[in-house]
Coordinates of C-alpha atoms and ligand atoms in Angstrom, one line a residue:
X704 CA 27.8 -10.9 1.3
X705 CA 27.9 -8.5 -1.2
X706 CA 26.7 -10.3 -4.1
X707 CA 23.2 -8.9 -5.4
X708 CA 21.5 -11.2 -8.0
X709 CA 18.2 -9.2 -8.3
X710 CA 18.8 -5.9 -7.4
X711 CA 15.3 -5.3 -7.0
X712 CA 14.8 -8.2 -4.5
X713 CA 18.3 -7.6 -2.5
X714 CA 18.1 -9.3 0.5
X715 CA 21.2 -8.6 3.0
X716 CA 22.5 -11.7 3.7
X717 CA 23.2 -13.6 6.8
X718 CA 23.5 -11.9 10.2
X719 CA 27.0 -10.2 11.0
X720 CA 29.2 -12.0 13.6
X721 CA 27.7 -11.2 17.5
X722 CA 29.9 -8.5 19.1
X723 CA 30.7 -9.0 23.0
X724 CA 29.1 -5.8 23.5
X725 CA 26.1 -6.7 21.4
X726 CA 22.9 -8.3 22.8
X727 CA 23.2 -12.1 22.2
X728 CA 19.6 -12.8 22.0
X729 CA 17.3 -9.4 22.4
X730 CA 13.4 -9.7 23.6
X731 CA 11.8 -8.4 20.5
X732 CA 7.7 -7.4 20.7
X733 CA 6.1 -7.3 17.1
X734 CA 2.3 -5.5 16.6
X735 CA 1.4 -3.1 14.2
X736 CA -1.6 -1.8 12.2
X737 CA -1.9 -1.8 8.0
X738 CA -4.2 -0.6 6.2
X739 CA -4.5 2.1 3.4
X740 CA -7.4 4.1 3.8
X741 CA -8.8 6.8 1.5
X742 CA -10.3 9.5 2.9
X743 CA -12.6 10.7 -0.2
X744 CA -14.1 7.3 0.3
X745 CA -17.7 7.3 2.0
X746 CA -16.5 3.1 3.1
X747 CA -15.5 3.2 7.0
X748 CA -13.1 0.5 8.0
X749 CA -14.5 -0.9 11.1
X750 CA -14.0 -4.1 12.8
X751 CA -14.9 -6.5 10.3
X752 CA -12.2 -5.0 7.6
X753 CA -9.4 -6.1 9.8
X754 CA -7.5 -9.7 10.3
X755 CA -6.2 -9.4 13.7
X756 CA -3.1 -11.4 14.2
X757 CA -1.6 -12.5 17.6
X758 CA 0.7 -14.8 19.0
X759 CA 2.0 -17.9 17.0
X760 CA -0.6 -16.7 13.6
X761 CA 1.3 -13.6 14.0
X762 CA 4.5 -15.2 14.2
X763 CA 3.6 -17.1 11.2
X764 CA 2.9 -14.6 8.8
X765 CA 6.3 -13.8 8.6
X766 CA 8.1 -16.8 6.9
X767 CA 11.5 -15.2 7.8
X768 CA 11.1 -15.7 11.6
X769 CA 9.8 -19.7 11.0
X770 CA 11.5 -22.4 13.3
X771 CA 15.4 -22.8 12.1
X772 CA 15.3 -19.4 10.5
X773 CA 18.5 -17.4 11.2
X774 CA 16.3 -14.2 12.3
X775 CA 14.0 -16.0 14.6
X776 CA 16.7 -18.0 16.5
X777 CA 18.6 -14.6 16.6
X778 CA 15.9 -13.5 19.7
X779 CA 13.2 -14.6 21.4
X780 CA 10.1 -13.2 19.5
X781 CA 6.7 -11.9 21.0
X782 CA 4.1 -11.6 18.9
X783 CA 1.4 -9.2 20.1
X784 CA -0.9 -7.8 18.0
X785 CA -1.3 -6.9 14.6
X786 CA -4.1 -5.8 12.4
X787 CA -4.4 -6.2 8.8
X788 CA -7.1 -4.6 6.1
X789 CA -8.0 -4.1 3.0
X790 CA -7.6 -0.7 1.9
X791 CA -11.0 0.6 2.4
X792 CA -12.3 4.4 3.8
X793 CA -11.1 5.3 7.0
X794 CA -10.9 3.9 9.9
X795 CA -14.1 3.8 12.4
X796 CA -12.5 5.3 15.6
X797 CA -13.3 2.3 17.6
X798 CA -12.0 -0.2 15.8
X799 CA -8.5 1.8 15.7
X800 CA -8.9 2.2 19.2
X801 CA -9.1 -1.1 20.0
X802 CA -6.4 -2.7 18.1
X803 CA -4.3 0.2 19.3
X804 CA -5.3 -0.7 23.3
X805 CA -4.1 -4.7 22.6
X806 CA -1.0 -3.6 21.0
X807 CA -0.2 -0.9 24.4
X808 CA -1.8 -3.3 26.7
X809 CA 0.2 -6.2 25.3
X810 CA 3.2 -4.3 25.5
X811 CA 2.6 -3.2 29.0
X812 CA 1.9 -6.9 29.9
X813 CA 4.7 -8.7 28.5
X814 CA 7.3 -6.1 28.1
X815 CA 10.2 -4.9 28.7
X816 CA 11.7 -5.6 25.2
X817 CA 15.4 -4.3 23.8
X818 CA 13.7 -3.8 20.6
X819 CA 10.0 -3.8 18.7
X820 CA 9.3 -4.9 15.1
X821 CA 6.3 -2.1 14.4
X822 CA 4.7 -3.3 10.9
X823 CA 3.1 -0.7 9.3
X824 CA 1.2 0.4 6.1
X825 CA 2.0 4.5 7.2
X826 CA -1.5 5.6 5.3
X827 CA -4.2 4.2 7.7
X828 CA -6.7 7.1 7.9
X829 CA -9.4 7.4 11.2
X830 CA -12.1 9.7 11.1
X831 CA -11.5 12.7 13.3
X832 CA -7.4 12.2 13.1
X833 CA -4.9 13.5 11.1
X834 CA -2.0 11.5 12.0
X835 CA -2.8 7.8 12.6
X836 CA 0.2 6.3 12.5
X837 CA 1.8 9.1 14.2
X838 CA -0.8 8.6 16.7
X839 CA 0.0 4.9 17.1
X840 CA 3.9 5.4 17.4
X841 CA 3.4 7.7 20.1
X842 CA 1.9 5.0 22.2
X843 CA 3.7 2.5 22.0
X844 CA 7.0 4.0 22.4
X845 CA 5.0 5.6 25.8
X846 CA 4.3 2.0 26.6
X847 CA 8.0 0.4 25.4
X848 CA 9.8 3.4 27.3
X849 CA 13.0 5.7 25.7
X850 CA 15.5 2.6 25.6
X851 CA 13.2 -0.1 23.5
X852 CA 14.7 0.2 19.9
X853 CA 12.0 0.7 17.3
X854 CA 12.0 -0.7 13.6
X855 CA 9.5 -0.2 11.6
X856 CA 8.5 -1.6 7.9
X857 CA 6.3 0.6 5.8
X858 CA 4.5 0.3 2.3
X859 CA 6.4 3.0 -0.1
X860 CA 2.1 4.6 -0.2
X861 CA 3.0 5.7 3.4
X862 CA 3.9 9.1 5.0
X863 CA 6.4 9.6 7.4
X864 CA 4.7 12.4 9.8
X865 CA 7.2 14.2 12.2
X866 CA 5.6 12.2 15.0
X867 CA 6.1 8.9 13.6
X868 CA 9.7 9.7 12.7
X869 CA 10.4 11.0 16.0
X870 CA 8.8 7.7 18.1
X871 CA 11.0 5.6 15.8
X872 CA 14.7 4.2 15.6
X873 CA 14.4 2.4 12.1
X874 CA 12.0 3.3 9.2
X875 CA 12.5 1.3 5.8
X876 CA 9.3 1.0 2.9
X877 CA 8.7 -0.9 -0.7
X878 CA 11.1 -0.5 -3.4
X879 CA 9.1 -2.3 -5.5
X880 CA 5.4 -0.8 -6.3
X881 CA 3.4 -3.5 -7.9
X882 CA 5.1 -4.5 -4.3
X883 CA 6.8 -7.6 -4.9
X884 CA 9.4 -7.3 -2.2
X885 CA 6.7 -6.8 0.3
X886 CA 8.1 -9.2 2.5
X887 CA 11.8 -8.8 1.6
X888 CA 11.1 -5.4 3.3
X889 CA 9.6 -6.7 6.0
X890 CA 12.8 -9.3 6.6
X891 CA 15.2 -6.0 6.0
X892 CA 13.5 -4.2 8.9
X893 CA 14.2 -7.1 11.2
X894 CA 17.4 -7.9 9.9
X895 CA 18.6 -3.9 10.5
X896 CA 16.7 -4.1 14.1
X897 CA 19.4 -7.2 15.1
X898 CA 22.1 -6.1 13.4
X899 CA 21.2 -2.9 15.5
X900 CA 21.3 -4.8 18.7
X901 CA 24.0 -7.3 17.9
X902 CA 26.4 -4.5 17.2
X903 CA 29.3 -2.8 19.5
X904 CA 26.8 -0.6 21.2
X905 CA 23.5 -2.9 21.2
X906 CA 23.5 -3.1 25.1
X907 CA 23.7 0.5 25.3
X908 CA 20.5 2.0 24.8
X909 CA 22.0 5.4 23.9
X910 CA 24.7 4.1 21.7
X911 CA 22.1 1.6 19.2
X912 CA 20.1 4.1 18.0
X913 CA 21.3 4.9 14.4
X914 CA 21.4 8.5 13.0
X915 CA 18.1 8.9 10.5
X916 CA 18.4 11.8 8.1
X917 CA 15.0 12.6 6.9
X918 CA 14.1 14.7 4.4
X919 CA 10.7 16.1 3.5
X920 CA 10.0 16.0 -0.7
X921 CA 6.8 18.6 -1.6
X922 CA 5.2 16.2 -4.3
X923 CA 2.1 14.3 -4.1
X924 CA 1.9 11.7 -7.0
X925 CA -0.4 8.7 -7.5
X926 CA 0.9 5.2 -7.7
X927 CA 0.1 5.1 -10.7
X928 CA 2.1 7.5 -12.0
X929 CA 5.3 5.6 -10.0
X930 CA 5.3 2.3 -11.1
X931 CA 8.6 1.2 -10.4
X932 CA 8.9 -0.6 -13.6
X933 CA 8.9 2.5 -15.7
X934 CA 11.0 5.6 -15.2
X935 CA 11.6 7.8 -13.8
X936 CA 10.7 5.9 -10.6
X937 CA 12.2 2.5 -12.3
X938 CA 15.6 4.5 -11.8
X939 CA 15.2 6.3 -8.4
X940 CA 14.5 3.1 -6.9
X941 CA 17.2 1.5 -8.2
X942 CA 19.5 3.9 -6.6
X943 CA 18.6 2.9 -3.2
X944 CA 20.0 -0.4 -2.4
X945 CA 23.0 1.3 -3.6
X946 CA 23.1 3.9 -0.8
X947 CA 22.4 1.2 1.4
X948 CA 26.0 -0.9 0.7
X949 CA 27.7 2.6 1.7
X950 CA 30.1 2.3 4.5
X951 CA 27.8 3.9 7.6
X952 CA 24.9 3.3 6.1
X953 CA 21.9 1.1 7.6
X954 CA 19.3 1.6 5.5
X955 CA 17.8 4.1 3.0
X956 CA 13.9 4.0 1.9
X957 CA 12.1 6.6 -0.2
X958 CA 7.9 6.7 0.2
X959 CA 6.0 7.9 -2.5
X960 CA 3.5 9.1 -0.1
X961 CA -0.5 8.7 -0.2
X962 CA -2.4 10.3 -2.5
X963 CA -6.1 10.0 -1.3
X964 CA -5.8 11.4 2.0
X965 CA -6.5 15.2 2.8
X966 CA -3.7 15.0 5.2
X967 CA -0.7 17.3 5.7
X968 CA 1.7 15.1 6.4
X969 CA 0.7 13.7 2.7
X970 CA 3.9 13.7 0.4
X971 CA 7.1 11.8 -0.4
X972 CA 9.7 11.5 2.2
X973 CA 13.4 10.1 1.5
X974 CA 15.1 9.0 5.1
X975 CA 19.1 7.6 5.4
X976 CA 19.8 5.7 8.4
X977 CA 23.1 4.8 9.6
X978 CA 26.0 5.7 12.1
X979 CA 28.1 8.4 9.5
X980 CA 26.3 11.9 10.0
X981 CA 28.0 13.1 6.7
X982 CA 26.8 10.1 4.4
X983 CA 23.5 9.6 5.9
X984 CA 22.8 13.1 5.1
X985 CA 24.1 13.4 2.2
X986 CA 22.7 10.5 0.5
X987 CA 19.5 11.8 1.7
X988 CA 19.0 15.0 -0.1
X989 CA 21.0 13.8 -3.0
X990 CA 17.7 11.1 -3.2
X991 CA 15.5 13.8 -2.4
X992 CA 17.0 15.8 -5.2
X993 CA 16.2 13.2 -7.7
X994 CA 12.9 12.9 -7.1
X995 CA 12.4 16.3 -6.9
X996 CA 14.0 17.1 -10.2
X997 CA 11.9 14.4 -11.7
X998 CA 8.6 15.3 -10.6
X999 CA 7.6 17.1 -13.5
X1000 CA 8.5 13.2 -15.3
X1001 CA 6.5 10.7 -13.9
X1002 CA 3.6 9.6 -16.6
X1003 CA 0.4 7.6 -16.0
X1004 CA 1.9 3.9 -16.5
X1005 CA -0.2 3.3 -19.1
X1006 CA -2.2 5.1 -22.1
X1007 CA -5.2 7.0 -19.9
X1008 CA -8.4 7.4 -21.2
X1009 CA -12.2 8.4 -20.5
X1010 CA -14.2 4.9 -20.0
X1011 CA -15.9 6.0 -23.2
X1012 CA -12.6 6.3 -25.4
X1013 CA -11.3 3.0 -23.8
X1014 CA -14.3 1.2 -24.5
X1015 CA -14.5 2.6 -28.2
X1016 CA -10.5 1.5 -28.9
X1017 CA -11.6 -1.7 -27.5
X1018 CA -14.4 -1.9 -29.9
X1019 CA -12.7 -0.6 -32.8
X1020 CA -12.0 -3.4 -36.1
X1021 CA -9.0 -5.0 -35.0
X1022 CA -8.9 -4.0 -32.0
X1023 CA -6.4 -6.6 -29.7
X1024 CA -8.5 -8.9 -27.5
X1025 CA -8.8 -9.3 -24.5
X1026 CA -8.5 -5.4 -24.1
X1027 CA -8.4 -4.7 -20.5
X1028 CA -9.8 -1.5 -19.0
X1029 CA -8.7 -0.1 -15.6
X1030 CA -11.9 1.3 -13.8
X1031 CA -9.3 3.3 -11.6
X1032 CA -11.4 5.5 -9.9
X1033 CA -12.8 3.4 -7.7
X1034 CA -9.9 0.6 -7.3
X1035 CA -10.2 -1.2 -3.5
X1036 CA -6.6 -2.0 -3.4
X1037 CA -6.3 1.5 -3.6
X1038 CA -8.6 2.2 -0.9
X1039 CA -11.7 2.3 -3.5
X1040 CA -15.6 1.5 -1.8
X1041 CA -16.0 -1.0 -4.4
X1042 CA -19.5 -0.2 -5.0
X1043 CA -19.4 2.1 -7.5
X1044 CA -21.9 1.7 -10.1
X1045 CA -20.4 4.2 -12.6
X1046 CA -18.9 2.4 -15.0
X1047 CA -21.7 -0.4 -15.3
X1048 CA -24.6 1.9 -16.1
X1049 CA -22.0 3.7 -18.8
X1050 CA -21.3 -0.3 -19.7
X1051 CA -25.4 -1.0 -19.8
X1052 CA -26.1 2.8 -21.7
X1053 CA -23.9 1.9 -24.6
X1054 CA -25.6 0.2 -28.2
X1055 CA -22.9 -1.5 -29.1
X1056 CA -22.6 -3.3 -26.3
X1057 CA -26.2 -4.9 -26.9
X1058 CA -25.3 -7.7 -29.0
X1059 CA -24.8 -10.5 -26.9
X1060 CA -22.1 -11.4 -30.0
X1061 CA -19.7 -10.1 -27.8
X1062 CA -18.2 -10.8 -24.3
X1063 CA -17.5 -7.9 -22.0
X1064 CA -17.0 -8.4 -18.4
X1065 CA -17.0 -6.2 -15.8
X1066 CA -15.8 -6.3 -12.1
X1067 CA -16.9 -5.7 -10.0
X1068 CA -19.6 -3.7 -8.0
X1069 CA -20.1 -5.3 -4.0
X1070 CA -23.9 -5.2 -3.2
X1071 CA -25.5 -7.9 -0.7
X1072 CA -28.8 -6.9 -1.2
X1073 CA -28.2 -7.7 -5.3
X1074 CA -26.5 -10.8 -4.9
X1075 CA -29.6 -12.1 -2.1
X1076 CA -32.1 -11.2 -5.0
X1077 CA -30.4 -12.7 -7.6
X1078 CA -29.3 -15.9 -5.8
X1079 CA -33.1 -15.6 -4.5
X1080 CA -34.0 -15.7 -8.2
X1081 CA -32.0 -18.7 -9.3
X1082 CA -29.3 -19.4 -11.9
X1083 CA -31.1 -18.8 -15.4
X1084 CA -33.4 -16.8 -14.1
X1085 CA -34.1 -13.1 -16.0
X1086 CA -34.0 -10.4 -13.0
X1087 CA -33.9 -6.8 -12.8
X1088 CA -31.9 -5.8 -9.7
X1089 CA -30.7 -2.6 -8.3
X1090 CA -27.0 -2.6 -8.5
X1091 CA -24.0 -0.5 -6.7
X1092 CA -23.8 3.4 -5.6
X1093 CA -25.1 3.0 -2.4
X1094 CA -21.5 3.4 -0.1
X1095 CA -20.3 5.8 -2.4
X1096 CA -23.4 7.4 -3.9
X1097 CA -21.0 10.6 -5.0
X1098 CA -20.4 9.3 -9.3
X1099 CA -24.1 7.9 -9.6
X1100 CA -26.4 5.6 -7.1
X1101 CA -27.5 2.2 -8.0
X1102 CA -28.1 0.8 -12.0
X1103 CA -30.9 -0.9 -12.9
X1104 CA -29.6 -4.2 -14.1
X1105 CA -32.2 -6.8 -16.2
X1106 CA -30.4 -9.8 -17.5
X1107 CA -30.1 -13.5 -17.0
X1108 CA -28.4 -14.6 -13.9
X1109 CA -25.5 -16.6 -15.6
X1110 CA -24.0 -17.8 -12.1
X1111 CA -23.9 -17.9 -8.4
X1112 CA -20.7 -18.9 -6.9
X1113 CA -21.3 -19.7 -3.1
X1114 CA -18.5 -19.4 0.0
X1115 CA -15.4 -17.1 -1.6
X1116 CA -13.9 -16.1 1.6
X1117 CA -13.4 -12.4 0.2
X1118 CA -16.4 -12.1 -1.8
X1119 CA -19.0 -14.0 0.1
X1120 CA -21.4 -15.0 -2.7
X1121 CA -20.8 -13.9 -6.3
X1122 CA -23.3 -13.3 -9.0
X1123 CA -22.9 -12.7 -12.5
X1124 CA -25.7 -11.1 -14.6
X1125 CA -25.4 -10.9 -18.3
X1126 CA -26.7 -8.3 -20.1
X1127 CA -26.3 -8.4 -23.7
X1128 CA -22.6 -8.4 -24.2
X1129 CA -22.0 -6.8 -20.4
X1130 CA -21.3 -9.9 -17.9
X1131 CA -21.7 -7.9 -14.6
X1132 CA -19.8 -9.2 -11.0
X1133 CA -21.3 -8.0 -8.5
X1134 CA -20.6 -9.7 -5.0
X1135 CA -21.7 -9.6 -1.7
X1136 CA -18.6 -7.9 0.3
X1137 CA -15.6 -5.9 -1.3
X1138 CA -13.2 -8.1 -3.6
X1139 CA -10.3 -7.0 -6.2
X1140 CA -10.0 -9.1 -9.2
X1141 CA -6.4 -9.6 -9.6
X1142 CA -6.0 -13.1 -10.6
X1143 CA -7.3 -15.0 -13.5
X1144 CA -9.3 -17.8 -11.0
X1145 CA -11.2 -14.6 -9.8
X1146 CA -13.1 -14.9 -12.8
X1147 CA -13.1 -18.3 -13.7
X1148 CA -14.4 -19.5 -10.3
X1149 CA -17.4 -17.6 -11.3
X1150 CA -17.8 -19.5 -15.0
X1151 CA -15.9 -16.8 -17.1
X1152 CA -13.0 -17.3 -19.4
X1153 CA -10.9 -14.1 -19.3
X1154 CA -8.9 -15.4 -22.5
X1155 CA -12.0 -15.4 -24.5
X1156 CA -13.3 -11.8 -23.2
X1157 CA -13.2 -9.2 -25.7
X1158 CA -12.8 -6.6 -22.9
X1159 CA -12.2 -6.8 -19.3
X1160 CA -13.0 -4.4 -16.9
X1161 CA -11.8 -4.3 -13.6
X1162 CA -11.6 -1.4 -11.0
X1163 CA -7.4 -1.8 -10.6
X1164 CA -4.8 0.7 -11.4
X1165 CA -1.9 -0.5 -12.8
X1166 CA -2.5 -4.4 -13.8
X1167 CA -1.1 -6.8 -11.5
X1168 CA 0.9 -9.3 -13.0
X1169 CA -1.5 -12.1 -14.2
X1170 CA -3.7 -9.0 -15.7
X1171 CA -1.1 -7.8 -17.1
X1172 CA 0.1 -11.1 -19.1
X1173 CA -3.5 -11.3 -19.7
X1174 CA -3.7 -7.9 -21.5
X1175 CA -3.2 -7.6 -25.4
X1176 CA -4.6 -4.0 -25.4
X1177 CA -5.0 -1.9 -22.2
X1178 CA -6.2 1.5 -21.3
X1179 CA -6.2 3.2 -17.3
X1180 CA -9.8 4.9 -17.6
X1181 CA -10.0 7.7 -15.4
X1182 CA -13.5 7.5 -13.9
X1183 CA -14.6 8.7 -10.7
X1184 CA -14.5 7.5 -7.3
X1185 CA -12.8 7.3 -3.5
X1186 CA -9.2 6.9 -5.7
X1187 CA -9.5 8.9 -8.9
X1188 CA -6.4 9.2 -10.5
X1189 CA -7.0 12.5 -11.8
X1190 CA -6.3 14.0 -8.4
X1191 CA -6.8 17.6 -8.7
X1192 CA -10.3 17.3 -9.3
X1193 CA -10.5 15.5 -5.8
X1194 CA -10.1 18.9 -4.0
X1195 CA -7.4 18.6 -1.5
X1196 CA -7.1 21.7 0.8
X1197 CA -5.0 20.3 4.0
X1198 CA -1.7 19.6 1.9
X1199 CA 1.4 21.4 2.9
X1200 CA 2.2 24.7 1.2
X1201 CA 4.0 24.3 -2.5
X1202 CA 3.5 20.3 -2.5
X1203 CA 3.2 19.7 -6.2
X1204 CA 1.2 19.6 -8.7
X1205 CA -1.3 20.7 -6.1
X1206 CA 0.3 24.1 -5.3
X1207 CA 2.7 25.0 -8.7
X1208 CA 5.2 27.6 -7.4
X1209 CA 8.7 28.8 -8.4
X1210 CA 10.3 28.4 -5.0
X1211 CA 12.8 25.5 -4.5
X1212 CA 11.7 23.7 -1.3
X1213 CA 14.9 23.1 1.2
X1214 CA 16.0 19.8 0.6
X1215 CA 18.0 19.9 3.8
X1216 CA 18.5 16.7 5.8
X1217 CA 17.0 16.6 9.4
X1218 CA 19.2 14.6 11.1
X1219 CA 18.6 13.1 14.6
X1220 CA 19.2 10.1 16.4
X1221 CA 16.9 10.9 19.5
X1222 CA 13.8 12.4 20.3
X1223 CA 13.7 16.0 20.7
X1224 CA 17.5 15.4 19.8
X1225 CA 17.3 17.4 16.5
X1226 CA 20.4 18.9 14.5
X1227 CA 20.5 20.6 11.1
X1228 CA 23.2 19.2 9.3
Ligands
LIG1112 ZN1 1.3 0.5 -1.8

């Protein structure tokens, strides 16, 4: 199965033939945590952020593993626990500590298992840790025991810390970022786990555990300078399904790494799996090489901006319409608060935005208090209501909105209630929890035609697709926030040594392969 009809979206094929030393149907456990938290946002994830998962719902969400499906009839699945956010602010301590307790206690409960599925983001943040994930990995392999074989599926916005690397058998992320193989990589990480355990040595625990080069890459870029659709990450990426056909090769993933945590173990990793020590290593720093090289090459995806030069190109004669404006700064799908008033009192301060000739809308601040008042207040009604800046108070606190409340849209299951105030030309969002406006319904649910906009603002990075159809002029403001993209100004001072551009020096970092196959098991290669 070696024919690849979307190299982007490669999926491995069917399951190689069982061999009489290989397990015929494993115990697999699955739990995990995801969530991307930002840790210059004032937000804190607790207990209402997350979607816990468990049993059947959790064996659900992964279409691969439905009734009939090769994977799921391949072992007998058992779904513990998983938890699923947002990206928000970090994680309250609790709340991680109590998804992390049903995933060890579950484990205890119903294990042993020859092998875990561990579904990860890799850049959940808690306040008062440094190493999450890390953190998390540790326990359960304490609670699986040395022979359980680990994979684990990560977002390419991850990092691989030394103690998740070490707790693990299998690590595999995105190679997609908008991340349209999301679930492809999921299905990979499973496949690779069976094919692990199916193998000549999968009843041996010593024997299954694959070789995993890993090698540490000292740059710290924003997604949105790595879009995968533009070079040079476009090209990187494409290299890696490429590695992975290689005779003794498992897998090969390459994370970007997260940008808005003050974390050292913050910065792109490349890591080669497989059974040949040579190619697995070698494949690894010749990644790692690549991305190095290119470092200095990776561009904002799009033309960047103030929010004042956007919003003048967007007003100019002839400008295209709809122009859409990424509010960046303080993007919740990038771990954002989402309340951010910012940009709609620089929206509300401008004259030419008066005349309600025009059609500007802009989302989306969260505020329950605003949305009560104005729902209080009634469709049609003229109010003046305090709007935004109260989790994250850092850009500006709340705006002073007065305009006519041109709807209330009742019962979104992200947004709660959403209001709409306009405001000359400015139709604000503002809704009563967090919500990213990614999809064209976002806005016509709430009576708006994003077609007929003259300019849409939306606090995203780079557009997701419909957006990005949408979009016949397009700037990435760089306003402030939890996320801003212009990350220097953010003040990171835990990074590692000579990660760049943080810390410019002239020294070439070793690009040496670790590789290892156990814990504590560590060789140079
Ligand atoms: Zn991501």
């Amino acid at each position: 199965m070696t024919s690849r009809p979307d190299h982007d979206k490669v999926w491995k094929g069917p399951l190689g033939a069982l061999h009489p030393a290989g397990l015929a149907r494993p115990r697999i456990g699955i739990g995990g945590i995801s969530i991307e938290s930002s840790t210059f946002s004032p937000h804190v994830s607790g207990d209402e952020a997350f979607t816990i998962r468990t049993g059947a719902d959790l064996l659900a969400y992964y279409p691969f593993l439905a009734e009939g499906e090769e994977l799921r009839e391949a072992a007998d699945w058992v779904p513990l626990t998983h938890g699923r956010s947002l990206p928000g602010g970090a994680v309250d301590p609790q709340t991680y500590a109590r998804m992390k307790s049903a995933i060890v206690d579950g484990i205890r409960a119903h294990g042993p298992f020859d092998g875990f599925f561990f579904d990860i983001h890799g850049a959940m943040s808690v306040v008062g840790m440094d190493d999450a994930e890390g953190d998390l990995a540790e326990a359960v392999r304490d609670a699986l025991g040395p022979d359980t074989l680990v994979s684990t599926s990560m977002d390419l916005h991850g990092n691989v810390s030394d103690a998740l690397f070490d707790a693990v058998d299998l690590l595999t992320c995105y190679r997609m970022a908008p991340h349209e193989d999301w679930l492809n990589t999921k299905q990979r990480a499973v496949h690779n786990l069976l094919e692990r355990l199916r193998g000549p040595a999968g009843s041996d625990p010593d024997a299954r555990r694959p070789l995993k080069a890993w090698v540490r890459v000292p740059v710290l870029l924003p997604g949105e300078k790595t879009s995968t659709r533009l070079e040079p990450a476009r090209g990187l990426y494409a290299a890696v399904p490429d590695v992975e056909e290689l005779e003794g090769v498992t897998d090969a993933a390459v994370w970007v790494g997260y940008a808005w945590a003050d974390e050292p173990r913050c910065h792109a990793t490349v890591i080669v799996t497989g059974d040949d020590r040579d190619v697995v290593a070698r494949e690894a720093e010749r990644l790692a090489r690549g991305y190095w090289d290119a470092r200095a090459d990776f561009a904002f995806v799009g033309p960047t901006a103030t929010l004042d030069e956007a919003l003048d190109a967007a007003l100019a004669a002839g400008a295209p319409r709809p122009y859409v404006i990424s509010d960046s700064g303080d993007n919740p799908t990038a771990g954002g608060a989402g309340d951010v008033s910012w940009s709609l009192g620089r929206l509300l301060e401008r004259a030419d935005l008066v005349d309600p000739a025009r059609t500007v809308i802009a989302a989306s601040v969260f505020d329950p208090d605003a949305v009560k008042a104005a729902r209080t207040a009634g469709a049609g009604a003229t109010v003046t209501v305090e709007v935004g800046g109260r989790v994250d108070a850092g850009p500006r606190g709340p705006v002073a909105v007065t305009g006519e409340v041109f709807s209330i849209t009742e019962g979104d299951p992200v947004a709660g209630t959403q209001i709409v105030i306009r405001s000359g030309a400015v139709h604000a969002i503002v809704t009563e929890r967090r919500k990213p406006f990614h999809h064209l319904d976002d806005f016509r649910m709430l009576g708006l035609d994003p077609h007929a906009a003259d300019i849409l603002i939306v606090k995203i990075g780079y557009l997701e697709p419909e957006l990005y159809d949408l979009a016949r002029g397009w700037a990435l403001a760089l306003t402030p926030g939890g996320v801003d993209q212009d990350l220097l100004r953010l003040g990171h001072s835990r990074l590692r040594p000579g990660t760049y551009p943080f810390d410019v020096t002239d020294e070439e970092p070793d690009l040496t392969a670790l590789v290892t196959r156990r814990r504590g098991a560590e060789a140079r290669s």
